[in-house]
Coordinates of C-alpha atoms in Angstrom, one line a residue:
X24 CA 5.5 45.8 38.5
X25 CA 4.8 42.1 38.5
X26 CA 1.0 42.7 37.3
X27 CA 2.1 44.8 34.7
X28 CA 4.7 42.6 33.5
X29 CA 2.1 39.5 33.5
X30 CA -0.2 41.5 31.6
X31 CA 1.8 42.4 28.8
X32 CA 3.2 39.5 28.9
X33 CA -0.2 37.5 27.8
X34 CA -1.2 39.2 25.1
X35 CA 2.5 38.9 23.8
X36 CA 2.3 35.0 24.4
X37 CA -1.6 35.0 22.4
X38 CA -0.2 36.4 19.3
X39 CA 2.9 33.7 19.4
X40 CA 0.5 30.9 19.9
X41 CA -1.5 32.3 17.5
X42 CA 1.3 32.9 14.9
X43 CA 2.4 29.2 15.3
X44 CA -0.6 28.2 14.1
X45 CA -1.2 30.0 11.4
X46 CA 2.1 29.1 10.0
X47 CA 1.8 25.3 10.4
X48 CA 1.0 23.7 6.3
X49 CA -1.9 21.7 5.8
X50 CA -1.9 17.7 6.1
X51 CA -2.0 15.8 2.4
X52 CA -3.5 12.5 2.6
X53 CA -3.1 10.1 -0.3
X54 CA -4.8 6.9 -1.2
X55 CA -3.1 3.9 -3.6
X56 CA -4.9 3.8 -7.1
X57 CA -6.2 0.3 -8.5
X58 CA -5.8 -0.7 -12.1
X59 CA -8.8 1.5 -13.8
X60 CA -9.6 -1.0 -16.6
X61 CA -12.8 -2.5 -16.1
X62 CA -13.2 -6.3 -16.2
X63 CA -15.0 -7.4 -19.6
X64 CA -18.2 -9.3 -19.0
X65 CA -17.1 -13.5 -18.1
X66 CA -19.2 -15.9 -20.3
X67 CA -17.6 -19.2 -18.5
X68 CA -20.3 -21.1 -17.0
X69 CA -18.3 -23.7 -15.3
X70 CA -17.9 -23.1 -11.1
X71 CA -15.9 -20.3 -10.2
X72 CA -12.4 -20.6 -8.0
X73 CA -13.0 -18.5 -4.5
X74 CA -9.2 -17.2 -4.5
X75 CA -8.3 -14.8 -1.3
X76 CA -5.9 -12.0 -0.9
X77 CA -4.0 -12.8 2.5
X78 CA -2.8 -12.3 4.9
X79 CA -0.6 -9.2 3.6
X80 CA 2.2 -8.2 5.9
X81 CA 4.1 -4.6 5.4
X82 CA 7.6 -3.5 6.9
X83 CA 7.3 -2.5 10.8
X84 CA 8.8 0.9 9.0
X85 CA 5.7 1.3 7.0
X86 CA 3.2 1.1 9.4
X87 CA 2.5 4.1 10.4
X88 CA 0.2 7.3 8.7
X89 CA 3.3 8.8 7.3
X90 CA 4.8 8.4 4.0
X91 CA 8.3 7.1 4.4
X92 CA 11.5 7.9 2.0
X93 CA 14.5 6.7 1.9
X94 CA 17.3 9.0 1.8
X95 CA 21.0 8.3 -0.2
X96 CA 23.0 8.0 3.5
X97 CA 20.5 5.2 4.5
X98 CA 18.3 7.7 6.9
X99 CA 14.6 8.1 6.0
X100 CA 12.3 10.8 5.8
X101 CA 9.0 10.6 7.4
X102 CA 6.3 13.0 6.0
X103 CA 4.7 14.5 9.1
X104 CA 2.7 16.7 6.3
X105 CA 1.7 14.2 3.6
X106 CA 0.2 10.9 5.1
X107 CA -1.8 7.9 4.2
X108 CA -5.5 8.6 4.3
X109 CA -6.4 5.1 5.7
X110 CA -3.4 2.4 7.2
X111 CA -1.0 1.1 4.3
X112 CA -1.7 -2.3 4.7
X113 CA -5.4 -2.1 4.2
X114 CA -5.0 -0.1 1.2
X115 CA -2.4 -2.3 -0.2
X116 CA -4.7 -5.4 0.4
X117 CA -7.3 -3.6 -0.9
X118 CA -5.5 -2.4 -3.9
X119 CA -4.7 -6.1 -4.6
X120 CA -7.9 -7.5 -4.6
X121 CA -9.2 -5.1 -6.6
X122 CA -6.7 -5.6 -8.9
X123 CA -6.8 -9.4 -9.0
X124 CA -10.9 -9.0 -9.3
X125 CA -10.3 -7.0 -12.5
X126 CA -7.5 -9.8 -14.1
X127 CA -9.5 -12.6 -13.0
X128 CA -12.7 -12.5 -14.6
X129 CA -12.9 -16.3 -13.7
X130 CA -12.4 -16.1 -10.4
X131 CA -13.8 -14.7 -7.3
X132 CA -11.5 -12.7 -5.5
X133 CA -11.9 -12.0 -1.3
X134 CA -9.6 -10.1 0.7
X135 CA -8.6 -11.3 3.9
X136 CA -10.3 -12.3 6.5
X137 CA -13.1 -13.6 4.0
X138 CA -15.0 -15.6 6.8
X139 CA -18.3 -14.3 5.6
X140 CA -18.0 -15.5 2.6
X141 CA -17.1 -19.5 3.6
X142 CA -14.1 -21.1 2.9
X143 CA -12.0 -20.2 0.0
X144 CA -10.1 -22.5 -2.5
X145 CA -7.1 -21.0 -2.9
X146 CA -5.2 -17.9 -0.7
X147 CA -2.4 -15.8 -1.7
X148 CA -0.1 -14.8 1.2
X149 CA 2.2 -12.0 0.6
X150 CA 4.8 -10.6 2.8
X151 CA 6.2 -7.1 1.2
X152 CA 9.5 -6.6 2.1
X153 CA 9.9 -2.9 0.8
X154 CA 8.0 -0.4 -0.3
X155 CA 9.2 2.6 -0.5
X156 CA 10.4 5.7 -2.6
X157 CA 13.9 6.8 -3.3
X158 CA 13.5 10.5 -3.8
X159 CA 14.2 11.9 -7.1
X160 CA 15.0 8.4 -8.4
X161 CA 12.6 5.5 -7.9
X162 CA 10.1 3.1 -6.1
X163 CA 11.5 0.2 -4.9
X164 CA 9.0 -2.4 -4.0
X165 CA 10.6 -6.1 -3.2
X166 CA 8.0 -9.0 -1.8
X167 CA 7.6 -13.1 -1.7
X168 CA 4.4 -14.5 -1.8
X169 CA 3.1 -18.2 -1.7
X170 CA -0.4 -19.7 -3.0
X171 CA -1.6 -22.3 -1.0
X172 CA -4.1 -25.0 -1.7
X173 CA -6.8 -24.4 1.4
X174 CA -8.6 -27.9 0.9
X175 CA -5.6 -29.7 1.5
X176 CA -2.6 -27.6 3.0
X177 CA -0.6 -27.9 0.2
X178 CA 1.9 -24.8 -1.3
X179 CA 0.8 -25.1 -5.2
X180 CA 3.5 -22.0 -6.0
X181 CA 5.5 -19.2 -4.3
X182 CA 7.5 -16.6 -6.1
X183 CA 9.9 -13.5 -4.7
X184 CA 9.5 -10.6 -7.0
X185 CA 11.2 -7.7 -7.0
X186 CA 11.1 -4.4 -9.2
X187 CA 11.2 -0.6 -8.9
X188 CA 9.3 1.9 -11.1
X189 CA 11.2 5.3 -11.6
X190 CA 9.6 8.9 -10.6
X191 CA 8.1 11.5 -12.8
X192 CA 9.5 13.9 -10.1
X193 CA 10.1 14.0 -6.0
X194 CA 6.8 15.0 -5.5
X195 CA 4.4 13.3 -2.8
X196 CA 1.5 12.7 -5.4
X197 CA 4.5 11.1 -8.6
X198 CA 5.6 8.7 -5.4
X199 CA 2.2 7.5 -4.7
X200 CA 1.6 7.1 -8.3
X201 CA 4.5 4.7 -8.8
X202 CA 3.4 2.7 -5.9
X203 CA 0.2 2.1 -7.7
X204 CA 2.2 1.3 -10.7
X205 CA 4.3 -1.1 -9.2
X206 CA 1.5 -2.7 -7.1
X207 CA -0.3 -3.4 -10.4
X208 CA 3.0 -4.7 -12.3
X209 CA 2.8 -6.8 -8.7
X210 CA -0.9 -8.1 -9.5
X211 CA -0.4 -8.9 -12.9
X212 CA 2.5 -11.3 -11.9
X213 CA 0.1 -13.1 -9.1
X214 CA -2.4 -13.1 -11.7
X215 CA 0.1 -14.9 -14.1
X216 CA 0.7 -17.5 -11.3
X217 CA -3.2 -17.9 -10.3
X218 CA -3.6 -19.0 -14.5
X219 CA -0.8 -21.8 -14.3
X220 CA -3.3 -23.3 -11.6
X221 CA -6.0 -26.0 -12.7

């Protein structure tokens, strides 16, 4: 009675297993988008500034593959199903430089750690204190950032900016979007600061 139990048993068991996996959705992965404009040709032929790009620092929340929400009763929703194809903070950083490249023509833009390029001039530090997505509302993104003088050690200017960029819809690719809006909002502000500099 016991073999006969066991063996329908298994072929029962198959079919759930099987079932399960069938029924599980595919995994979205997403990537940041840098400003698309490309850089017009620089016809300065004094030396250019080396300027780099961090170190940038993300919420502990944040770090991780999922994309995280905020929810109205202060919970948040993390997106087993639609993740970041590489970690946030190397996109972000990436993002940034990229960005910065494109605004300043002049410079020389290096993400950090730039060691194999020699010493920079100047470095941007940026600690980014949210960002994130209410659903159906808005991106929230919130950071300070300093630029330092690396000759001498010196802060030349620091800034906390804050701003949110609201959704097309509470889909997964109109929330990455506006993070890529609001990350090149972001740039164009630093890129404001970096031209106050002489």
């Amino acid at each position: 009675m016991a073999n006969q139990l066991s063996k329908w048993l298994l072929p029962v068991s198959a079919c759930t297993l099987l079932s399960a996996c069938l029924s599980t959705p595919p995994t979205h992965f997403y990537v940041l988008e840098p400003l698309s404009e490309s850089p017009p040709p620089s016809t300065t032929t004094e030396t250019k500034r080396q300027i780099g790009i961090g170190p940038v620092s993300i919420p502990a929340l944040l770090e991780r593959k999922q994309i995280v929400t905020r929810l109205p009763d202060n919970s948040v929703n993390i997106a087993e199903f639609h993740q970041w194809a590489s970690p946030l903070k190397d996109n972000v950083a990436q993002v940034l430089t990229h960005n910065l490249a494109t605004l300043q023509t002049g410079d020389l833009i290096r993400a950090y750690p730039w060691s194999a390029y020699g010493a920079v001039d100047y470095r941007i530090i940026i600690d980014i204190i949210r960002f994130d997505a209410n659903p159906e509302q808005a991106v929230n993104f919130e950071a300070r950032w300093s630029i330092m003088n690396e000759k001498n050690h010196t802060l030349i200017s620091n800034g906390h900016s804050k701003t949110e960029h609201r959704l097309d819809d509470s889909s997964y690719p109109s929330t990455v979007k506006a993070l890529s809006k609001v990350l090149s909002e972001f740039s164009q502000e630093l890129s404001i600061a970096l031209g106050k500099i002489k």
